[in-house]
């Protein structure tokens, strides 16, 4: 049986029409699920008994299970157990501007970035749409508050699970769904070019973030296997196309790794690469993990890197460090669970 949280509103409308019911029944169900947060079909009191019986026979509304929650002052990390026994994580962050959730899109990841804990454990499978939607529903229920933004930067490569991720975005973005504004939704990719091109054609104003992490092919190929498939020049050219077409600014993520990609020379190369582009660089302090040899750059080095970019007139921010005490680096909680 199919989980109800896999369904975009238009899909549910088609379902109701296909059983000879009314299109607006879909809006009614959406209202119960996403506005009133009533998940039991039997309690959807404005639906006819026969429709409730059909819903019960057709859809499940099984939930993932929160099996662990670790909290530091402005961050909570949730470990979810999926129906098949696999684990994924989400991170909840309190900012001055609101509350955000970082969701996972796959169980494990096949991109194999050298510094990343998620990739140490290979991909087991893609997440279904409902497994992403429920990360949000369950956390909102847990904190008794509504969140304001979503970043798809947890475990997995969202563009290696493009269709399910797009369905997820359309459900959470829909006015009748969770209604998170497109400008408050960010998808982060290691740079799968054909999918960036597909996103360009979507009528969605979401934010695109690119994990660049190196300013040249030699270094990027060492850190990120994907660069051997889609190299940095092709990637930057695609981003320029994306910006021209969508008129939207792109975020460039750059994790600073001590002695690896944090030299002034790297900063200068990065500045030249991005010159004139409507992009901004987010410098990310590396979250060290026990299992991988990389170390984070010192504060001084990060500030020097930042200064070089500023001088070159590149928009740049340094990401606030969230959750380093609670293993918030992507994949850390899950890999503890799987190693154990
Ligand atoms: N696969 C997607 C999204 C998931 S990773 C992508 O590559 O963008 C989200 C971000 O966290 C990426 O920029 C990734 O490179 C970065 N990251 C991975 N491990 C990290 C760590 N230990 N500390 C800081 N950032 C990390």
Short mmCIF file of C-alpha atoms and ligand atoms in Angstrom, two decimals:
data_model
loop_
_atom_site.label_atom_id
_atom_site.label_comp_id
_atom_site.label_asym_id
_atom_site.label_seq_id
_atom_site.Cartn_x
_atom_site.Cartn_y
_atom_site.Cartn_z
CA UNK A 1 0.00 0.00 0.00
CA UNK A 2 1.14 3.47 -0.74
CA UNK A 3 1.83 5.99 1.98
CA UNK A 4 -0.45 9.04 1.83
CA UNK A 5 2.53 11.38 2.41
CA UNK A 6 3.93 10.34 -0.99
CA UNK A 7 1.09 12.18 -2.67
CA UNK A 8 1.22 15.68 -4.12
CA UNK A 9 -2.15 17.41 -4.08
CA UNK A 10 -2.63 16.95 -7.83
CA UNK A 11 -1.89 13.21 -7.46
CA UNK A 12 -4.49 12.91 -4.73
CA UNK A 13 -6.98 14.82 -6.87
CA UNK A 14 -6.42 12.33 -9.67
CA UNK A 15 -6.96 9.51 -7.21
CA UNK A 16 -10.31 10.89 -6.02
CA UNK A 17 -11.45 11.52 -9.59
CA UNK A 18 -10.43 7.97 -10.52
CA UNK A 19 -12.74 6.51 -7.87
CA UNK A 20 -15.62 8.72 -8.93
CA UNK A 21 -15.26 11.12 -5.99
CA UNK A 22 -14.68 14.87 -6.13
CA UNK A 23 -11.46 16.73 -6.74
CA UNK A 24 -11.99 18.85 -3.63
CA UNK A 25 -11.88 15.72 -1.48
CA UNK A 26 -8.13 15.90 -1.98
CA UNK A 27 -8.03 19.40 -0.52
CA UNK A 28 -10.07 18.19 2.43
CA UNK A 29 -7.62 15.37 3.11
CA UNK A 30 -4.68 17.75 2.73
CA UNK A 31 -6.30 20.11 5.19
CA UNK A 32 -6.60 17.35 7.81
CA UNK A 33 -3.08 16.07 7.25
CA UNK A 34 -1.10 19.26 6.91
CA UNK A 35 -3.14 22.00 8.59
CA UNK A 36 -5.01 20.21 11.36
CA UNK A 37 -2.41 17.47 11.66
CA UNK A 38 -5.02 14.74 11.97
CA UNK A 39 -3.57 11.62 10.40
CA UNK A 40 -6.26 9.05 11.11
CA UNK A 41 -8.63 8.84 8.12
CA UNK A 42 -11.48 7.80 10.43
CA UNK A 43 -11.27 11.18 12.16
CA UNK A 44 -11.65 13.20 8.95
CA UNK A 45 -15.21 14.04 9.84
CA UNK A 46 -16.17 15.93 6.69
CA UNK A 47 -15.52 12.88 4.48
CA UNK A 48 -18.23 10.33 3.74
CA UNK A 49 -17.92 6.90 5.40
CA UNK A 50 -17.38 5.17 2.03
CA UNK A 51 -14.53 7.51 1.21
CA UNK A 52 -12.90 6.87 4.56
CA UNK A 53 -13.19 3.13 3.95
CA UNK A 54 -11.57 3.56 0.54
CA UNK A 55 -8.76 5.66 1.97
CA UNK A 56 -8.13 3.02 4.61
CA UNK A 57 -8.03 0.32 1.98
CA UNK A 58 -5.74 2.26 -0.33
CA UNK A 59 -3.28 4.24 1.78
CA UNK A 60 -1.15 3.78 4.84
CA UNK A 61 -0.05 6.63 7.03
CA UNK A 62 2.72 4.77 8.81
CA UNK A 63 5.26 6.95 10.51
CA UNK A 64 8.98 6.70 10.94
CA UNK A 65 10.06 6.42 14.53
CA UNK A 66 12.23 8.89 16.44
CA UNK A 67 14.71 6.63 18.19
CA UNK A 68 17.12 9.20 19.54
CA UNK A 69 17.31 12.95 20.04
CA UNK A 70 20.45 14.83 21.06
CA UNK A 71 20.15 18.47 21.97
CA UNK A 72 22.69 21.24 22.32
CA UNK A 73 21.53 24.80 23.00
CA UNK A 74 20.35 25.82 19.54
CA UNK A 75 20.40 22.45 17.77
CA UNK A 76 18.70 19.10 18.06
CA UNK A 77 19.64 16.07 16.11
CA UNK A 78 17.04 13.37 15.49
CA UNK A 79 17.76 9.80 14.56
CA UNK A 80 14.84 8.15 12.74
CA UNK A 81 14.25 4.47 12.27
CA UNK A 82 12.58 3.64 8.96
CA UNK A 83 10.04 0.86 8.51
CA UNK A 84 12.69 -1.46 7.05
CA UNK A 85 15.04 -0.92 10.00
CA UNK A 86 17.35 1.58 8.29
CA UNK A 87 18.29 4.86 9.98
CA UNK A 88 18.44 8.47 8.81
CA UNK A 89 18.95 11.77 10.58
CA UNK A 90 17.58 15.28 10.61
CA UNK A 91 18.94 18.35 12.32
CA UNK A 92 16.75 21.05 13.81
CA UNK A 93 18.31 24.50 14.20
CA UNK A 94 17.01 27.58 15.97
CA UNK A 95 18.14 30.82 14.30
CA UNK A 96 17.23 34.42 15.11
CA UNK A 97 15.11 34.42 11.94
CA UNK A 98 13.25 31.18 12.59
CA UNK A 99 13.59 27.44 12.82
CA UNK A 100 15.10 25.27 10.11
CA UNK A 101 15.32 21.55 9.52
CA UNK A 102 18.04 19.78 7.59
CA UNK A 103 16.54 16.64 6.08
CA UNK A 104 18.14 13.49 4.68
CA UNK A 105 17.30 12.31 1.17
CA UNK A 106 18.90 8.84 1.05
CA UNK A 107 20.02 6.05 3.36
CA UNK A 108 23.78 6.51 2.96
CA UNK A 109 25.34 8.12 -0.09
CA UNK A 110 27.29 6.94 -3.11
CA UNK A 111 29.03 10.21 -3.90
CA UNK A 112 32.07 9.21 -1.83
CA UNK A 113 33.35 12.66 -0.85
CA UNK A 114 36.60 12.03 1.03
CA UNK A 115 35.77 14.17 4.08
CA UNK A 116 32.14 13.17 4.55
CA UNK A 117 30.87 10.65 7.08
CA UNK A 118 27.69 9.89 5.13
CA UNK A 119 29.65 8.57 2.20
CA UNK A 120 31.72 6.24 4.35
CA UNK A 121 28.60 4.07 4.50
CA UNK A 122 27.45 3.38 0.96
CA UNK A 123 23.95 4.11 -0.21
CA UNK A 124 21.45 1.48 0.84
CA UNK A 125 18.48 3.07 -0.92
CA UNK A 126 16.72 6.30 -1.82
CA UNK A 127 14.23 7.75 0.61
CA UNK A 128 10.66 7.77 -0.55
CA UNK A 129 8.87 11.10 -0.55
CA UNK A 130 6.88 10.27 2.60
CA UNK A 131 10.06 9.52 4.51
CA UNK A 132 11.20 13.09 3.89
CA UNK A 133 7.79 14.67 4.57
CA UNK A 134 7.54 12.79 7.86
CA UNK A 135 10.92 14.04 9.09
CA UNK A 136 9.27 17.46 9.14
CA UNK A 137 5.87 16.39 10.51
CA UNK A 138 7.44 14.43 13.36
CA UNK A 139 9.87 17.13 14.38
CA UNK A 140 7.13 19.78 14.31
CA UNK A 141 5.01 17.52 16.47
CA UNK A 142 7.93 16.99 18.83
CA UNK A 143 8.68 20.70 19.32
CA UNK A 144 5.03 21.81 19.09
CA UNK A 145 6.07 24.55 16.69
CA UNK A 146 6.08 25.12 12.95
CA UNK A 147 9.40 25.47 11.22
CA UNK A 148 10.16 28.20 8.69
CA UNK A 149 12.78 26.72 6.42
CA UNK A 150 14.05 23.43 5.08
CA UNK A 151 17.47 22.54 3.75
CA UNK A 152 18.03 19.26 1.95
CA UNK A 153 21.57 18.81 3.20
CA UNK A 154 21.33 15.76 5.42
CA UNK A 155 22.46 12.29 4.46
CA UNK A 156 22.40 11.58 0.74
CA UNK A 157 22.68 13.31 -2.60
CA UNK A 158 19.25 14.80 -3.34
CA UNK A 159 19.89 14.88 -7.09
CA UNK A 160 20.60 11.14 -7.02
CA UNK A 161 16.96 10.83 -5.86
CA UNK A 162 15.59 13.65 -7.98
CA UNK A 163 11.96 12.64 -8.50
CA UNK A 164 11.22 11.83 -4.87
CA UNK A 165 12.99 14.98 -3.70
CA UNK A 166 11.02 17.14 -6.15
CA UNK A 167 7.74 15.59 -4.99
CA UNK A 168 8.77 16.27 -1.41
CA UNK A 169 9.54 19.90 -2.22
CA UNK A 170 6.21 20.34 -4.02
CA UNK A 171 4.31 18.90 -1.04
CA UNK A 172 6.01 21.03 1.59
CA UNK A 173 5.86 24.12 -0.60
CA UNK A 174 2.17 23.84 -1.50
CA UNK A 175 -0.14 26.36 0.18
CA UNK A 176 -2.43 23.53 1.16
CA UNK A 177 0.51 21.39 2.28
CA UNK A 178 3.11 22.45 4.85
CA UNK A 179 3.30 25.81 3.02
CA UNK A 180 7.00 26.51 3.36
CA UNK A 181 7.86 29.27 0.89
CA UNK A 182 10.09 28.25 -2.00
CA UNK A 183 12.62 30.88 -0.96
CA UNK A 184 12.87 29.05 2.37
CA UNK A 185 13.72 25.73 0.75
CA UNK A 186 17.31 24.95 -0.23
CA UNK A 187 18.57 21.91 -2.06
CA UNK A 188 22.27 21.16 -1.89
CA UNK A 189 24.10 19.07 -4.48
CA UNK A 190 27.66 17.92 -5.08
CA UNK A 191 27.13 19.00 -8.70
CA UNK A 192 25.13 16.53 -10.79
CA UNK A 193 24.86 18.68 -13.88
CA UNK A 194 21.93 17.05 -15.74
CA UNK A 195 19.78 17.48 -12.64
CA UNK A 196 20.79 21.11 -12.21
CA UNK A 197 19.54 21.55 -15.78
CA UNK A 198 16.29 19.80 -14.91
CA UNK A 199 15.82 22.07 -11.90
CA UNK A 200 16.21 25.08 -14.19
CA UNK A 201 13.09 23.96 -16.04
CA UNK A 202 10.98 23.50 -12.88
CA UNK A 203 8.58 26.29 -12.00
CA UNK A 204 10.00 26.44 -8.49
CA UNK A 205 11.81 29.36 -6.92
CA UNK A 206 13.83 27.28 -4.48
CA UNK A 207 17.45 27.96 -3.57
CA UNK A 208 20.27 25.95 -5.05
CA UNK A 209 23.45 25.31 -3.08
CA UNK A 210 26.51 23.71 -4.62
CA UNK A 211 29.11 21.82 -2.63
CA UNK A 212 32.23 23.08 -4.35
CA UNK A 213 34.89 22.69 -1.64
CA UNK A 214 37.83 23.25 -4.00
CA UNK A 215 38.72 25.87 -6.61
CA UNK A 216 40.38 23.65 -9.24
CA UNK A 217 39.97 20.25 -10.85
CA UNK A 218 43.07 18.66 -9.37
CA UNK A 219 42.07 19.29 -5.78
CA UNK A 220 38.34 18.86 -6.28
CA UNK A 221 38.82 15.46 -7.92
CA UNK A 222 40.83 14.36 -4.88
CA UNK A 223 38.07 15.43 -2.49
CA UNK A 224 34.96 14.69 -4.53
CA UNK A 225 34.68 11.76 -6.93
CA UNK A 226 31.82 13.46 -8.77
CA UNK A 227 34.32 15.96 -10.18
CA UNK A 228 35.72 13.21 -12.40
CA UNK A 229 32.29 12.95 -14.01
CA UNK A 230 31.25 16.61 -14.04
CA UNK A 231 34.28 18.80 -13.76
CA UNK A 232 34.51 22.21 -12.24
CA UNK A 233 34.53 24.16 -15.53
CA UNK A 234 31.43 22.42 -16.76
CA UNK A 235 29.82 22.95 -13.35
CA UNK A 236 30.53 26.68 -13.27
CA UNK A 237 29.27 27.05 -16.86
CA UNK A 238 26.05 25.27 -15.88
CA UNK A 239 25.62 27.50 -12.84
CA UNK A 240 26.01 30.57 -15.02
CA UNK A 241 23.29 29.18 -17.25
CA UNK A 242 21.11 28.47 -14.19
CA UNK A 243 21.56 32.01 -12.88
CA UNK A 244 20.81 33.57 -16.28
CA UNK A 245 17.68 31.49 -16.67
CA UNK A 246 16.25 31.70 -13.15
CA UNK A 247 17.59 35.05 -12.06
CA UNK A 248 18.39 33.45 -8.74
CA UNK A 249 21.55 33.65 -6.70
CA UNK A 250 23.43 30.42 -6.15
CA UNK A 251 25.10 29.46 -2.88
CA UNK A 252 28.60 28.00 -3.08
CA UNK A 253 29.43 25.80 -0.10
CA UNK A 254 33.09 25.53 0.80
CA UNK A 255 34.15 23.37 3.75
CA UNK A 256 37.53 24.55 4.97
CA UNK A 257 39.89 21.64 5.62
CA UNK A 258 43.14 22.34 7.40
CA UNK A 259 46.08 22.43 5.00
CA UNK A 260 44.00 20.98 2.16
CA UNK A 261 41.87 23.70 0.57
CA UNK A 262 42.25 26.66 2.93
CA UNK A 263 45.31 28.50 1.56
CA UNK A 264 45.23 32.09 0.33
CA UNK A 265 46.08 30.75 -3.11
CA UNK A 266 42.91 28.61 -2.99
CA UNK A 267 40.89 31.65 -1.91
CA UNK A 268 42.26 33.66 -4.85
CA UNK A 269 41.51 30.87 -7.30
CA UNK A 270 38.00 30.62 -5.92
CA UNK A 271 37.51 34.36 -6.30
CA UNK A 272 38.61 34.22 -9.94
CA UNK A 273 36.33 31.29 -10.62
CA UNK A 274 33.29 33.10 -9.24
CA UNK A 275 34.06 36.61 -10.40
CA UNK A 276 31.00 38.35 -11.79
CA UNK A 277 28.66 35.50 -10.91
CA UNK A 278 25.51 36.05 -8.87
CA UNK A 279 26.75 33.69 -6.19
CA UNK A 280 27.72 33.83 -2.57
CA UNK A 281 30.18 31.68 -0.75
CA UNK A 282 29.30 30.01 2.51
CA UNK A 283 32.48 28.99 4.31
CA UNK A 284 31.68 25.96 6.43
CA UNK A 285 33.85 25.10 9.43
CA UNK A 286 34.58 21.37 9.13
CA UNK A 287 32.89 19.15 11.67
CA UNK A 288 35.62 16.68 12.58
CA UNK A 289 34.65 13.05 12.85
CA UNK A 290 36.55 10.23 14.50
CA UNK A 291 36.68 8.12 11.41
CA UNK A 292 38.20 10.42 8.82
CA UNK A 293 41.62 12.09 8.99
CA UNK A 294 40.67 15.64 7.94
CA UNK A 295 40.98 18.48 10.46
CA UNK A 296 39.19 21.77 10.59
CA UNK A 297 40.96 25.00 9.69
CA UNK A 298 41.83 27.41 12.48
CA UNK A 299 39.61 30.46 13.02
CA UNK A 300 42.48 32.65 11.86
CA UNK A 301 42.87 30.73 8.59
CA UNK A 302 39.14 30.88 7.91
CA UNK A 303 39.14 34.64 8.54
CA UNK A 304 42.09 35.12 6.20
CA UNK A 305 40.33 33.10 3.51
CA UNK A 306 37.25 35.22 4.07
CA UNK A 307 39.27 38.43 3.76
CA UNK A 308 40.77 37.39 0.43
CA UNK A 309 37.30 36.74 -0.98
CA UNK A 310 35.97 40.03 0.41
CA UNK A 311 38.84 41.96 -1.13
CA UNK A 312 38.05 40.33 -4.44
CA UNK A 313 34.44 41.52 -4.04
CA UNK A 314 32.98 38.06 -3.62
CA UNK A 315 29.93 37.82 -1.32
CA UNK A 316 30.91 35.55 1.53
CA UNK A 317 29.68 34.45 4.94
CA UNK A 318 31.08 32.07 7.52
CA UNK A 319 28.53 29.52 8.61
CA UNK A 320 27.74 29.53 12.28
CA UNK A 321 28.93 26.30 13.83
CA UNK A 322 25.96 24.21 14.80
CA UNK A 323 25.92 21.07 16.79
CA UNK A 324 29.55 20.03 16.76
CA UNK A 325 29.06 18.66 20.29
CA UNK A 326 26.17 16.47 19.24
CA UNK A 327 27.70 14.84 16.18
CA UNK A 328 25.65 17.01 13.84
CA UNK A 329 28.01 16.49 10.92
CA UNK A 330 25.98 14.78 8.35
CA UNK A 331 25.90 11.03 8.83
CA UNK A 332 27.55 10.92 12.23
CA UNK A 333 24.63 9.69 14.31
CA UNK A 334 23.63 7.12 11.77
CA UNK A 335 27.13 5.75 11.41
CA UNK A 336 27.34 5.34 15.20
CA UNK A 337 24.15 3.35 15.09
CA UNK A 338 25.27 1.20 12.18
CA UNK A 339 28.78 0.59 13.57
CA UNK A 340 27.36 -0.39 16.94
N1 LIG B 1 25.03 15.56 -1.13
C1 LIG B 1 24.65 16.93 -0.98
C2 LIG B 1 23.95 17.25 0.30
C3 LIG B 1 24.39 16.58 1.56
S1 LIG B 1 25.92 17.06 2.28
C4 LIG B 1 25.84 17.81 -1.21
O1 LIG B 1 26.93 17.29 -1.45
O2 LIG B 1 25.69 19.03 -1.19
C5 LIG B 1 25.64 18.69 2.90
C6 LIG B 1 26.89 19.52 3.00
O3 LIG B 1 27.68 19.15 4.15
C7 LIG B 1 27.81 19.37 1.80
O4 LIG B 1 28.30 20.63 1.44
C8 LIG B 1 28.92 18.50 2.37
O5 LIG B 1 30.08 18.59 1.61
C9 LIG B 1 29.04 19.02 3.77
N2 LIG B 1 29.73 18.16 4.73
C10 LIG B 1 29.90 16.83 4.70
N3 LIG B 1 30.59 16.41 5.77
C11 LIG B 1 30.85 17.50 6.51
C12 LIG B 1 31.53 17.72 7.74
N4 LIG B 1 32.06 16.72 8.43
N5 LIG B 1 31.61 18.98 8.21
C13 LIG B 1 31.05 20.02 7.53
N6 LIG B 1 30.40 19.87 6.38
C14 LIG B 1 30.31 18.63 5.86
#
